[in-house]
Structures are given as C-alpha cells and as structure tokens.
CSV table of C-alpha atoms in Angstrom, one decimal:
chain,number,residue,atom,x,y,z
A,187,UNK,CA,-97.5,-7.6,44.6
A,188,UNK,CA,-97.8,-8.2,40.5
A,189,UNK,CA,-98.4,-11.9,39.8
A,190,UNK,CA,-95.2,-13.8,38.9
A,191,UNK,CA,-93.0,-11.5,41.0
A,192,UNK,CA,-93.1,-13.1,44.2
A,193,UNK,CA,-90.1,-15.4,43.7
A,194,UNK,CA,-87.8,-12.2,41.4
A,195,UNK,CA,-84.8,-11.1,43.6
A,196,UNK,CA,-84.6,-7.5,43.9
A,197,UNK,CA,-80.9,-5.9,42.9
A,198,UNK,CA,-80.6,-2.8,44.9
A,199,UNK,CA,-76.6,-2.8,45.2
A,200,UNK,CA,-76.1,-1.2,41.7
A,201,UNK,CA,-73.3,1.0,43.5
A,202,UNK,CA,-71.3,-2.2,44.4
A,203,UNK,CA,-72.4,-4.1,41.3
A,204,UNK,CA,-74.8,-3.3,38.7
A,205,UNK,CA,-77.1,-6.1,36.4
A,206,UNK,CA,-75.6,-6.9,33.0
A,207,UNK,CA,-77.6,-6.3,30.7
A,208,UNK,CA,-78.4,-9.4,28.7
A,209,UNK,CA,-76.5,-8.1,25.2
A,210,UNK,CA,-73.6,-7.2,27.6
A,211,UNK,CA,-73.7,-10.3,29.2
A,212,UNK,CA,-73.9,-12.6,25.7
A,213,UNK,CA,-71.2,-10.5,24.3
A,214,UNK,CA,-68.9,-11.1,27.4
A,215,UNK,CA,-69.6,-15.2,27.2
A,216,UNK,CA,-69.0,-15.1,23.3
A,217,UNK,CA,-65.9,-13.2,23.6
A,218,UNK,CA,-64.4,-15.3,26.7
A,219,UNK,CA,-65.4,-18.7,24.4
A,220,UNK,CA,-63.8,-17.4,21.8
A,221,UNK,CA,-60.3,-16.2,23.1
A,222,UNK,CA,-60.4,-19.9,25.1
A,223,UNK,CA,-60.8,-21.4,21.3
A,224,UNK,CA,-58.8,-19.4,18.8
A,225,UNK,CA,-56.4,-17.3,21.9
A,226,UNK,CA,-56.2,-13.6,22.6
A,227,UNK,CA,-54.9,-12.6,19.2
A,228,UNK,CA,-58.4,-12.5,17.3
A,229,UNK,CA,-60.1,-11.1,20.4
A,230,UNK,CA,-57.8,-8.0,20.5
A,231,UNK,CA,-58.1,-7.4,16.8
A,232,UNK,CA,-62.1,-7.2,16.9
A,233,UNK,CA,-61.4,-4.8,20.1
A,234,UNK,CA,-58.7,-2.7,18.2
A,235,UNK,CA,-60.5,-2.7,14.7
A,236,UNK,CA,-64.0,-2.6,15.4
A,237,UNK,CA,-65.4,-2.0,19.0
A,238,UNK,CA,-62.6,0.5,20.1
A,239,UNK,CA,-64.0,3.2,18.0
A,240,UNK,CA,-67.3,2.7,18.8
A,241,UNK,CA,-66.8,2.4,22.5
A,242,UNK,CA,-64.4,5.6,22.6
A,243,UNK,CA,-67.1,7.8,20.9
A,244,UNK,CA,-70.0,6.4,23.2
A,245,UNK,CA,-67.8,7.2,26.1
A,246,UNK,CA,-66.7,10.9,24.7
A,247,UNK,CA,-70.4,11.0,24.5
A,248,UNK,CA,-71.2,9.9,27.7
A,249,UNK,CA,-68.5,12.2,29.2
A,250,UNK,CA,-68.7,15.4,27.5
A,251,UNK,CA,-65.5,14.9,26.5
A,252,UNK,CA,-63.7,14.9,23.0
A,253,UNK,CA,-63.4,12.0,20.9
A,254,UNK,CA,-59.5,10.3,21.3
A,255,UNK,CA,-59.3,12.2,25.4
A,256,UNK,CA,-59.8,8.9,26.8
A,257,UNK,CA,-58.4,5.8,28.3
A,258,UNK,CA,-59.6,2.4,29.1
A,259,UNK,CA,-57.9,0.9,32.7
A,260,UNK,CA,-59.1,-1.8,34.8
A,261,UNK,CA,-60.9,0.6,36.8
A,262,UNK,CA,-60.9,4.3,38.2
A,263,UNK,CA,-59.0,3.5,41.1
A,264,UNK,CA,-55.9,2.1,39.0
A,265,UNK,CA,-56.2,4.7,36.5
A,266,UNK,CA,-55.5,7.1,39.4
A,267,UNK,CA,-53.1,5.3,40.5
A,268,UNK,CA,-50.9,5.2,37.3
A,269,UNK,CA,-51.2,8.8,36.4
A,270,UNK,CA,-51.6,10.9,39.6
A,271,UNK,CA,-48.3,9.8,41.0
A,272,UNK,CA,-46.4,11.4,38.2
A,273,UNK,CA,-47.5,14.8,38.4
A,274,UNK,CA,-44.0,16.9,38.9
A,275,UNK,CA,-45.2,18.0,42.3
A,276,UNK,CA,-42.2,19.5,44.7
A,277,UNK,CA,-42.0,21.3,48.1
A,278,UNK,CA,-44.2,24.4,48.3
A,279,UNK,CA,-46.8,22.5,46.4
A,280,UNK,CA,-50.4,21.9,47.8
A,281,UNK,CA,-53.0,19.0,47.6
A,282,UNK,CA,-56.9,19.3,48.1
A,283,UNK,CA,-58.4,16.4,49.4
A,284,UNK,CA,-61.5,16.2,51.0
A,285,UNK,CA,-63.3,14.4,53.8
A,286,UNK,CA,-65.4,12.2,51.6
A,287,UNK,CA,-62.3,10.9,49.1
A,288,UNK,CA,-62.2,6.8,49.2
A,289,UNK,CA,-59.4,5.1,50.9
A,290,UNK,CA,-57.2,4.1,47.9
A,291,UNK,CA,-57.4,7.7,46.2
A,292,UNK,CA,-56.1,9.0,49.4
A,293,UNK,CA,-53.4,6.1,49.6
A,294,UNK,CA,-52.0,7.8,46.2
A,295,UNK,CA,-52.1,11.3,47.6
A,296,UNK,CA,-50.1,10.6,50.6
A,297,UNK,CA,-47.5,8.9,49.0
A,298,UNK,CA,-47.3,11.8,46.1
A,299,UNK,CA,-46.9,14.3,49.2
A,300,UNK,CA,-44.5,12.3,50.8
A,301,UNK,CA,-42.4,11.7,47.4
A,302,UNK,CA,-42.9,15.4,46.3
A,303,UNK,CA,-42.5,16.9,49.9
A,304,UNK,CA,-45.4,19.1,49.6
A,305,UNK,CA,-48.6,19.3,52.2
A,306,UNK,CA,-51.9,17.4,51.5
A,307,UNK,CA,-54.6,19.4,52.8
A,308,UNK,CA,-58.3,18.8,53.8
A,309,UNK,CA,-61.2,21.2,52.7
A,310,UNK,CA,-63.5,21.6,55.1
A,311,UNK,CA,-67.3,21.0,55.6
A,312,UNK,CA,-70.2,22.8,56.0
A,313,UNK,CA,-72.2,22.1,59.3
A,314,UNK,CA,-74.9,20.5,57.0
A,315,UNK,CA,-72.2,18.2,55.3
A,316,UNK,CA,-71.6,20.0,52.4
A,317,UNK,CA,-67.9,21.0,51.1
A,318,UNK,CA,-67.1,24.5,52.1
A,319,UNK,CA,-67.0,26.5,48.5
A,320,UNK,CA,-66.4,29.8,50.7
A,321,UNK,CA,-63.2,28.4,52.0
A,322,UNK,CA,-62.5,26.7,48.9
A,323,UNK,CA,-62.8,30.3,47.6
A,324,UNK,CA,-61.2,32.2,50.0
A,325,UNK,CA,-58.1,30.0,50.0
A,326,UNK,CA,-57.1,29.0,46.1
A,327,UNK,CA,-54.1,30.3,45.1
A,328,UNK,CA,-51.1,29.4,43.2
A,329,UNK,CA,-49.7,27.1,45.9
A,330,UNK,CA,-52.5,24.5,45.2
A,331,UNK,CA,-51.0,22.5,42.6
A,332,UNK,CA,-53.6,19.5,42.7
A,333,UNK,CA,-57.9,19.5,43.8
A,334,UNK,CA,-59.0,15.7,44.5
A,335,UNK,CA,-62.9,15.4,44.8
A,336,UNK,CA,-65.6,12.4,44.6
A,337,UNK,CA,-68.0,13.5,42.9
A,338,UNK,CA,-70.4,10.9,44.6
A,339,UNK,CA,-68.2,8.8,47.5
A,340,UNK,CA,-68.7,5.2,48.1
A,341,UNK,CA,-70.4,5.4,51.8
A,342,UNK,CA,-73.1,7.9,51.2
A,343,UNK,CA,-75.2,9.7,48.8
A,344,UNK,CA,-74.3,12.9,48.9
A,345,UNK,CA,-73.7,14.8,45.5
A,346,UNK,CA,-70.7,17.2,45.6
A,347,UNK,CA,-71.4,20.4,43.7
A,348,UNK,CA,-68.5,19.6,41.2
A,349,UNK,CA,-69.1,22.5,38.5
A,350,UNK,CA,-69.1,24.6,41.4
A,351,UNK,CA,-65.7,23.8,42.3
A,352,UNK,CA,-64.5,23.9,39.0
A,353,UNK,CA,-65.4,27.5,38.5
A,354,UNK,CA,-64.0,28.3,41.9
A,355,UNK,CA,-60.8,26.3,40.5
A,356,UNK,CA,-60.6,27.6,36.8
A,357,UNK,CA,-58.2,31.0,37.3
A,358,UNK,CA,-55.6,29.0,39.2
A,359,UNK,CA,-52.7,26.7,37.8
A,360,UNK,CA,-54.3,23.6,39.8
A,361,UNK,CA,-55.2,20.1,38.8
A,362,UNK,CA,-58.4,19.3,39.1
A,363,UNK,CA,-59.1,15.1,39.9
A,364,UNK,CA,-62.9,14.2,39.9
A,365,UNK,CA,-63.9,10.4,40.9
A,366,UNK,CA,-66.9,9.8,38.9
A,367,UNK,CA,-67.1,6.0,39.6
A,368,UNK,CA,-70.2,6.2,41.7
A,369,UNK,CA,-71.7,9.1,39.7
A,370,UNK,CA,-71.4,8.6,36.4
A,371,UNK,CA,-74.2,6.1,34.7
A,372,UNK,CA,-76.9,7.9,37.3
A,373,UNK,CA,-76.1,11.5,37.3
A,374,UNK,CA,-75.0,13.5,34.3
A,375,UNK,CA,-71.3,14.1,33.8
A,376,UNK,CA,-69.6,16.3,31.6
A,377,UNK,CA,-66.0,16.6,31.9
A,378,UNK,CA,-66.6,20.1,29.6
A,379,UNK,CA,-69.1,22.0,32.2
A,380,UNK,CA,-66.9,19.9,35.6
A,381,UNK,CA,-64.0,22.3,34.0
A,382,UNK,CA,-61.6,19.2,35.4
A,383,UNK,CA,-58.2,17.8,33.9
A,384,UNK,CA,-58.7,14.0,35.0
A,385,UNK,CA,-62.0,11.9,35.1
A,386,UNK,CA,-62.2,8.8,36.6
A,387,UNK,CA,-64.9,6.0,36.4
A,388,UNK,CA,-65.8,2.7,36.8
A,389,UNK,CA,-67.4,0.7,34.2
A,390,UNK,CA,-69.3,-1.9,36.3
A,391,UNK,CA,-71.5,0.0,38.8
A,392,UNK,CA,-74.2,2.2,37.4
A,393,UNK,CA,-72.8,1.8,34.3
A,394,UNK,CA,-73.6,-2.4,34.6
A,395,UNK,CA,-70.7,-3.2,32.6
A,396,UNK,CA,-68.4,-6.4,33.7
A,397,UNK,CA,-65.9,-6.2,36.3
A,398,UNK,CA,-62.5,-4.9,35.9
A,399,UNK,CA,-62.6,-2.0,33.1
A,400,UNK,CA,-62.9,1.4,33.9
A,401,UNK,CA,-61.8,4.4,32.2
A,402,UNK,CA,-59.9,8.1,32.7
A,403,UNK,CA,-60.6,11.2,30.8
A,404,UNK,CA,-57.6,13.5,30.3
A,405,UNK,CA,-57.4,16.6,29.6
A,406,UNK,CA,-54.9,18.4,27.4
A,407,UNK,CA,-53.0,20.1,30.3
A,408,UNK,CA,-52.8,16.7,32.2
A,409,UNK,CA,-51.4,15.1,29.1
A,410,UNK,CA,-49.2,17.9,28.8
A,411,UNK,CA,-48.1,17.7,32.1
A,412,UNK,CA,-47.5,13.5,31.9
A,413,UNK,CA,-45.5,14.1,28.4
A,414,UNK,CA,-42.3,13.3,30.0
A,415,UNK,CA,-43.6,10.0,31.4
A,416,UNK,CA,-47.0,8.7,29.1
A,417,UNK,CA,-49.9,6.6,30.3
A,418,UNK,CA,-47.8,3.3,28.4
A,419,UNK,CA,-48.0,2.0,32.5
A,420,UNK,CA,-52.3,2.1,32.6
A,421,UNK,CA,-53.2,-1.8,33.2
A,422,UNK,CA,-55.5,-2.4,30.3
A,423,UNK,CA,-58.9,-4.6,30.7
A,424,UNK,CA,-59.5,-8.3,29.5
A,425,UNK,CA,-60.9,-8.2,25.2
A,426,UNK,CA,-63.7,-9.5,26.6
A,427,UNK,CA,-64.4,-7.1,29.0
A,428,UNK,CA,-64.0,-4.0,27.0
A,429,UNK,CA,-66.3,-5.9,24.2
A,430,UNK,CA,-69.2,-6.2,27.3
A,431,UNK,CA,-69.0,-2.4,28.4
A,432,UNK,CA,-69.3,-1.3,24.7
A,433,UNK,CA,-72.4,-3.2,24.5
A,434,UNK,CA,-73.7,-2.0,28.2
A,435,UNK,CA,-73.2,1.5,27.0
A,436,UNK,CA,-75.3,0.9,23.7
A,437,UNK,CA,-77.8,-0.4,25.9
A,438,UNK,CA,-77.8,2.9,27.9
A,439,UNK,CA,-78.2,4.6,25.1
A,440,UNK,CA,-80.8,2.6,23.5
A,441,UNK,CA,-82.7,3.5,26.4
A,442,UNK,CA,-81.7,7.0,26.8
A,443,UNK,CA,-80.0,6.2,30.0
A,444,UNK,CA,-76.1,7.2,29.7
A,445,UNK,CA,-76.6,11.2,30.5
A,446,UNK,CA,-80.0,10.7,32.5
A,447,UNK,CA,-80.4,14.2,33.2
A,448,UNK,CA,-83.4,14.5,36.3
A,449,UNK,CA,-84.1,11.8,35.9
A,450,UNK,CA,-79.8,10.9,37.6
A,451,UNK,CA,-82.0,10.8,40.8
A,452,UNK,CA,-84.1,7.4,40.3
A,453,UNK,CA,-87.0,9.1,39.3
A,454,UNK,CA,-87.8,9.3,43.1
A,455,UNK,CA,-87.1,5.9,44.4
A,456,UNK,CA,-84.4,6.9,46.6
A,457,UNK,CA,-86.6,9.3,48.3
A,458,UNK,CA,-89.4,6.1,48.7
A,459,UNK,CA,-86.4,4.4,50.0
A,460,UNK,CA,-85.0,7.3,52.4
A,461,UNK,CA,-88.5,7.1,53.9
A,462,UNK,CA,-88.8,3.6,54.3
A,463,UNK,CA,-85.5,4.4,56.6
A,464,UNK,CA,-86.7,7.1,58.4
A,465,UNK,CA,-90.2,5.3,59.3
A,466,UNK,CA,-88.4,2.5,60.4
A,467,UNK,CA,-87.8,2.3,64.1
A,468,UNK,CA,-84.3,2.2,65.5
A,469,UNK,CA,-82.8,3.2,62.0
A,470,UNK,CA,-80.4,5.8,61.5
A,471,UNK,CA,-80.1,7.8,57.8
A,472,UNK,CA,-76.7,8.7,56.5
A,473,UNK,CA,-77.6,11.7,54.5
A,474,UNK,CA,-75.1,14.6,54.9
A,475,UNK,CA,-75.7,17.3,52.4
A,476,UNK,CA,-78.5,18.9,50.8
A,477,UNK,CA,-78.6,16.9,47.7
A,478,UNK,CA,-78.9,13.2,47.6
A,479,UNK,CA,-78.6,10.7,44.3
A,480,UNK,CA,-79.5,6.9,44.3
A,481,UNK,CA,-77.3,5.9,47.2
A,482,UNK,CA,-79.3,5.5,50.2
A,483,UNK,CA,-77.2,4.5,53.5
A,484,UNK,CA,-78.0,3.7,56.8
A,485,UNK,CA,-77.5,1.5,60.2
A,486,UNK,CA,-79.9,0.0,62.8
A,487,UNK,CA,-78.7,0.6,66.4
A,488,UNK,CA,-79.4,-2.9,67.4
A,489,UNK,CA,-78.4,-5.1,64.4
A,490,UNK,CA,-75.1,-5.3,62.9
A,491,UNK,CA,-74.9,-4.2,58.7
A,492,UNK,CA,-73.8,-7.8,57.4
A,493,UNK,CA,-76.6,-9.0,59.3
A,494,UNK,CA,-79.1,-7.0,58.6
A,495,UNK,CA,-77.9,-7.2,55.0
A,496,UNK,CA,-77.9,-11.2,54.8
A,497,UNK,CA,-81.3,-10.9,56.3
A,498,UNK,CA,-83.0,-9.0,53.6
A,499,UNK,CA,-80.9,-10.8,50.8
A,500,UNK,CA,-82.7,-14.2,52.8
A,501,UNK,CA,-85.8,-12.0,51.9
A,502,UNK,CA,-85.1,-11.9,48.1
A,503,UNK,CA,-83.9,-8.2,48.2
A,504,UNK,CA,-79.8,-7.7,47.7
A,505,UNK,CA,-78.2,-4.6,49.2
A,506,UNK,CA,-74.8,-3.8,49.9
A,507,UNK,CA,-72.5,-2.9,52.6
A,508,UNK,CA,-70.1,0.2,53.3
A,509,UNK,CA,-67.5,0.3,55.8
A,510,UNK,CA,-65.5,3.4,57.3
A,511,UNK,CA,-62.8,2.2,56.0
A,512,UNK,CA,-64.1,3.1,52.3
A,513,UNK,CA,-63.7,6.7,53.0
A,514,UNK,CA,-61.6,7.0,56.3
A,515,UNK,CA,-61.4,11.0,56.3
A,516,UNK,CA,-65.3,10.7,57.0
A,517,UNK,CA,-67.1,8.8,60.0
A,518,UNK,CA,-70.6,10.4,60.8
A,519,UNK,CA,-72.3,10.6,64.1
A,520,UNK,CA,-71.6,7.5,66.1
A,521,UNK,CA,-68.5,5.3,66.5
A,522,UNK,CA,-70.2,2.5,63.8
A,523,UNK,CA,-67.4,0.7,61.5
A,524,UNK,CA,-70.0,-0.2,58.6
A,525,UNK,CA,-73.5,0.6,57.7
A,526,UNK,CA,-75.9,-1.0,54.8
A,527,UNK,CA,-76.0,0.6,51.2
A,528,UNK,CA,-78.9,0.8,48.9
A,529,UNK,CA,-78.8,2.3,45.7
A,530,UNK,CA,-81.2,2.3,42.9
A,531,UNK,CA,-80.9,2.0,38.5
A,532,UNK,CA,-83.4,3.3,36.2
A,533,UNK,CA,-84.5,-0.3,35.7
A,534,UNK,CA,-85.5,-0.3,39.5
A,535,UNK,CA,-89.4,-0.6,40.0
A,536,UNK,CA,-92.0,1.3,42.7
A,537,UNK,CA,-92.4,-2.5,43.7
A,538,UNK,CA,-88.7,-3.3,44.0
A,539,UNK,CA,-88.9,0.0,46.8
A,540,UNK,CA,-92.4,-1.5,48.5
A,541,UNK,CA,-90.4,-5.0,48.4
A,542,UNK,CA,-87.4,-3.4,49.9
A,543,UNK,CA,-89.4,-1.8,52.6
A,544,UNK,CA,-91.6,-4.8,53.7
A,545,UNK,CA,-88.0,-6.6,53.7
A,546,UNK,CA,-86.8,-4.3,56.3
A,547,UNK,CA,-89.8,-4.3,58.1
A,548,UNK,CA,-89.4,-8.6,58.8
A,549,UNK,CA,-85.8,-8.3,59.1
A,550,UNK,CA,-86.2,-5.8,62.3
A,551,UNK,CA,-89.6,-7.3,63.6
A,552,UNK,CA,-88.9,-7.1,67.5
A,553,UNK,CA,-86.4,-4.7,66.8
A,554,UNK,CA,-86.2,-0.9,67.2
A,555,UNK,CA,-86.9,-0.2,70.5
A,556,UNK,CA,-83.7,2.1,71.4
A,557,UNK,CA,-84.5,5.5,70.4
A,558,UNK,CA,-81.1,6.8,67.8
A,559,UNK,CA,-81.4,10.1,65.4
A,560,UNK,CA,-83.4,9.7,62.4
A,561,UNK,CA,-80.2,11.0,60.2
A,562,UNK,CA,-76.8,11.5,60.0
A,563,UNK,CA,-77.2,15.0,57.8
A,564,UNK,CA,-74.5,17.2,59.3
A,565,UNK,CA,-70.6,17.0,58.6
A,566,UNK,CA,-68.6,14.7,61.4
A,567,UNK,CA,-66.0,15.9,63.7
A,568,UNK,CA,-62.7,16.0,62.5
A,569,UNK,CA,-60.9,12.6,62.5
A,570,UNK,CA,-58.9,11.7,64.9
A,571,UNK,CA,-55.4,10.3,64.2
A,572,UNK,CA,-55.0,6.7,65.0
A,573,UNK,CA,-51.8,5.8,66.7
A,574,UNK,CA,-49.7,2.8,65.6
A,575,UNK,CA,-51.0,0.6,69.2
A,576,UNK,CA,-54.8,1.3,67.9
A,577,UNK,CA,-54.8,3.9,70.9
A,578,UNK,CA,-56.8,7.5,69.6
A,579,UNK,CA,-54.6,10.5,69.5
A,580,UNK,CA,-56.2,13.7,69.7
A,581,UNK,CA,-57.0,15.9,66.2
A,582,UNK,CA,-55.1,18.0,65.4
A,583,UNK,CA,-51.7,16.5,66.5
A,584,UNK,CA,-48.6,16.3,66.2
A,585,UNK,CA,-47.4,15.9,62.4
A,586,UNK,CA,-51.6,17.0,61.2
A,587,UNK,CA,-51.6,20.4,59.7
A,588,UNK,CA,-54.9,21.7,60.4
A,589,UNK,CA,-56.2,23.5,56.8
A,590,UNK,CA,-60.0,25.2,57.9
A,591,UNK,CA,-61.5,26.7,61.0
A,592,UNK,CA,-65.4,26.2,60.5
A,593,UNK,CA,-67.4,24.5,62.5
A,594,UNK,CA,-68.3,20.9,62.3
A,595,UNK,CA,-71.0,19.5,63.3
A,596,UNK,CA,-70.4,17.1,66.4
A,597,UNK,CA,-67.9,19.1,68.0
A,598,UNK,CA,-70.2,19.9,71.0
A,599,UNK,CA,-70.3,23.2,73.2
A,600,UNK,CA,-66.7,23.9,72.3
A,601,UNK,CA,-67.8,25.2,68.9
A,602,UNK,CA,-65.8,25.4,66.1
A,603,UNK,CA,-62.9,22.9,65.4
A,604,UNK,CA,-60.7,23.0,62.6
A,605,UNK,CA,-60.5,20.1,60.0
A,606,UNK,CA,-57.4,18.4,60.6
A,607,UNK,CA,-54.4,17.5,57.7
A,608,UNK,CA,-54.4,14.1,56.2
A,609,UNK,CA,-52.1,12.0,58.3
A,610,UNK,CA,-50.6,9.1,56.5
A,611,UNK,CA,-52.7,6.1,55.7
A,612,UNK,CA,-50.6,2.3,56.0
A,613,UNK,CA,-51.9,-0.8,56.0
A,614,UNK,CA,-52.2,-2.5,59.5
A,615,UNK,CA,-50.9,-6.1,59.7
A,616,UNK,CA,-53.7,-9.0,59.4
A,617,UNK,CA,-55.9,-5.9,58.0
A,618,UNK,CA,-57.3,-5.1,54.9
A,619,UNK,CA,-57.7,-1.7,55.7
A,620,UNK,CA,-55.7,1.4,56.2
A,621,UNK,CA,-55.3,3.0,59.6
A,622,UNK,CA,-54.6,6.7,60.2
A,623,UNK,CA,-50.9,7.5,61.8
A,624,UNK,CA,-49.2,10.5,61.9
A,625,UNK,CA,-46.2,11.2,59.6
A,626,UNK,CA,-44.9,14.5,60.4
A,627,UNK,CA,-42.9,15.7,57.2
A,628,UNK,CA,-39.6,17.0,57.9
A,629,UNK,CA,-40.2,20.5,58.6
A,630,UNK,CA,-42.7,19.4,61.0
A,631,UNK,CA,-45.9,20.4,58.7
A,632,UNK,CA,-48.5,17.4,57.1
C-alpha cells in the first residue's frame, strides 16, 4: 500500500454518485455564492450567454449528436417523464419494454398504455441474460409504435447491444427510447450509430457532475412528433448546477475521458473486481450477459447488502447498494430484495481494487461458509405478478399478456416459459416502492 494512502477513502459508487471534480466543484460553490449575493438574475444570464453554448456543443460532442438536438432537465428520469407521455399513442399501438428497464421508466410506460389503450410488451431474454435480438427480429412490425431500452440498467452491469437493436429497429415507424444514464461518461455513446429518437442521461454519475441536471437528446422525428405539445414542460436544473456539469465535462475532455472508447470498461478493474467476488467465499456475482462495463454487483448469502456495505465504508472503501425494486421486471436467481454495487471511473486506481478486495476480505472474516453459485449469469424466470395482499400470483395471469416463448433460465425441468406482459406498477402504501398488480385492459389483453 503506497505511502500516504492508508487514511484516502476509496469512491467505488460512481454509478450512484460520481467525485466532482475540483473545477466542477469550485464553479458550483462560486455560482451558489453568487446567486445568494446578487439573486438568480445574473446567474442565468452567464448560463444563457456564456456557458449554454459551450455546454451544448460538449454535450453534442459527447453524444454524437448535432449541435442545438439537446435539452438540459433535472435528470433522465424527468426528462422521460415529460416527453414520453405525449407521444400520440392509441389502441393497436405497441410498446417494447424490457426486463432490465428501471422502475420509474416503466411507471411512464404503463400509464402511456393505459392513457393510450395500447399493450406494453416485454422482450424476452436469452438463457445467458442477454436481450433476444432474434425475437426482436422476428417480431418488429408496424404495430410497435414505441422500443424502451437501458442501455446499462441500474442493478447490474450488463451492456445491452444498443446499435444492434437499432438496426433491427431502423425499417419500422417505431420510437426508439435509450436510457444512457448509467452508460454514458464510461461507455461510448453516439446517438448517430444507437440510430435512436430519444437519449436520456444523467449528469451526475459517471459523468461526476452535481446532482439534479441531466439531459435528453431528440431527434428530429421525436420533435416532430411532440410539435403539437413542445418540451416548454421539461423542469430545468439550478444556474449553478448546469455551470458545474459544463465544467465536469471540460474536465472529461481535458483528459480524454467523455467518449472513452476501450478503455468504457475501466481499463480492467472491473474484471480485478469481479474476481475479488468470485474468490470470495459465500459471494454470489450478478453478471447476466456476455458483456460487462464498470458495474460490478453482487450479494453474500449470510450478510445483508447495507451491512455489508456499511462494513466496507467502516473500512475506508464506499460502495453502493441496488434494490429489486430499481428494476422490478428483473430479479435473478434467488429471492434477495437488494444486493451491493461497485462500479469503477477512469480515475479509479489498481490499489483502490486491492483496497476493495482486502476490505471484503475483513468485512466477511468468519463468514462464507454456506456454499451459493459463484454468479448470477443467466436471464431470471419471468416475474411473477404481485397481488394487491402481497400474496404471489402465478405468471402469466390473468390481465399479463405473455409477448416471447424462449426459454429462461430458472424455469427448471418444465423448460421454456414465456416472458410475461408488464402488469401495472402502483405504489404500495407506507412504501417507497412499486409493487407489481395486474390491470387487465378492457379487452382483457396487458
């Protein structure tokens, strides 16, 4: 261990929070100062005049996108939220969703397809985890009015193929939705070669700007399609805020960090850290897929995530925590309800992985002794409804429409079962969750 380090904290939850750089932190406590002394006025000025031009090309740049195609929102989630739901969608219509899309994404879909009276449909996985481009291709047509996809999701780190799916999608009339907020700032994105209409992204994860700015890339067709209605409802981030991200990105830049090419995948931490996992005794990888980024996620079969977690941050090493709830299409292997997160920045260090790995090691001395599966690669079964008395309800039921029919992994001797329709996600009293119930349209389909 180098001299001097002994007492550094090690950030390894860049995917729930990344470092500020210091230029992006100084220009977030000047700005802040100086809207407290001389009010918002002045501040929105210097954003309008001077940093939004540099901050739109830097994030055309970053994008692959042309200048003037995006937005700035107070995150990807609420810029999904204020444009998605006025897509003119109607009865005949169908939505794409897949297993791995994050809870509020999937709250806007099922209130579109309940609004527009069309069917929300599930793609189906691959028994190794991945999405199912042969069904995808097999099934497209005209009907599909709208594709949803996460290009990285929030519980694991499995990369979805998302130029793939855009060439599978380009001939068709569809929509194409990509959720770049875990991707983009560690894995090259280019809205160009995606082929998608709408971008989404988070400015404050791997892109280690300040909380609550984000930003959406449209595309002319989605533009043309929102005429009637505009993006005048899009919440837009504090002065300050958008001021720090302009300066994060320069950073990136500076350091030839915002379209990372091979080097997306930590320069081979991850894999240092996936080890560390896999050596350790009584740990469990969640790796479904067969290509992996800087997300790293895993549970011990005899110590809870938030302890484990609070145990390694006691350690000096901070990691974060994903719950089922995050992506609630997608539960892998056992019945676990949360499971610890590491994920790596280009700034990480071969001694931040060794410190990470001796961390684990003390936090699970005496531990380890039930024998579990080294990984989680393979897809899950397909979820089971939840019934409004928290008692399960076979999948598919009644009011699910099931939309695949290959196999998934988990589903035991019976072989194949198909992947079931998205039932309606509503937020359980005392909760801050959503649970799954049925809601049978009217015609009786999802």
């Amino acid at each position: 261990m180098p001299h001097g380090d002994r007492g550094r904290r090690v950030h390894l939850d860049t995917a729930g929070l990344g470092r500020m750089p210091a230029a992006a932190r100084a220009q977030l406590t000047e700005w802040t100062r100086h809207e407290d002394r001389h009010g918002p006025c002045e501040v929105d000025e210097h954003v309008h005049h001077v940093v939004r031009p540099e901050l739109d090309a830097r994030l055309a740049a970053l994008l692959g996108a042309p200048a003037g195609d995006t937005v700035l929102a107070t995150g990807a989630a609420d810029a999904f939220a204020a444009l998605v739901p006025r897509l003119p969608l109607g009865p005949g219509d169908r939505i794409w969703t897949t297993p791995y899309e994050g809870v509020a994404n999937l709250t806007v879909l099922t209130a579109l397809r309940d609004r527009a009276r069309c069917r929300l449909e599930v793609v189906p996985l691959r028994p190794d985890g991945d999405l199912d481009l042969e069904w995808m291709a097999a099934h497209i047509d005209d009907d599909v009015a709208l594709v949803s996809v996460a290009h990285v999701p929030a519980g694991c780190g499995i990369v979805t193929p998302v130029e793939d799916i855009g060439r599978i999608l380009a001939p068709h009339r569809c929509l194409y939705a990509v959720d770049a907020s875990y991707a983009v700032g560690q894995l090259p994105v280019d809205a160009g070669r995606i082929g998608c209409q709408l971008l989404t992204g988070d400015g404050w994860r791997f892109l280690r700007g300040p909380e609550s700015v984000g930003f959406a890339y449209l595309a002319p067709e989605l533009r043309q399609a929102l005429a009637p209605y505009g993006t005048a409802s899009l919440a837009l981030p504090e002065g300050a805020s958008v001021v720090a991200l302009n300066a994060a990105l320069a950073v990136a830049e500076d350091a030839a960090l915002a379209v990372p090419g091979d080097a997306g995948l930590a320069g081979g931490l991850a894999a240092v850290l996936r080890t560390a996992v896999e050596e350790t005794p009584g740990a469990e990888l969640i790796a479904p897929g067969r290509v992996q980024c800087g997300i790293v996620t895993f549970r011990h079969a005899e110590m809870p995530a938030g302890l484990l977690r609070r145990a390694l941050a006691a350690r000096g090493v901070v990691v974060g925590k994903t719950v089922a709830q995050e992506t609630p299409l997608y539960s892998p292997g056992r019945k676990a309800t949360a499971a610890v997160r590491v994920s790596v920045h280009h700034d990480n260090s071969a001694w931040d992985a060794a410190r990470f790995a001796e961390a684990l090691r003390q936090a699970l001395a005496g531990r380890g002794h039930h024998a579990v599966p080294t990984a989680v690669r393979a897809a899950a079964p397909a979820p089971a409804a939840v019934a409004a008395g928290g008692g399960a309800v076979a999948a598919p039921a009644a009011g699910l429409r099931a939309v695949g029919a290959g196999p998934v992994a988990g589903a035991g001797a019976a072989g194949a079962v198909p992947a079931a329709g998205v039932p309606r996600p509503r937020r359980t009293a005392g909760r801050r969750h959503l649970a799954l119930v049925c809601a049978p349209a009217p015609d009786g389909t999802a």
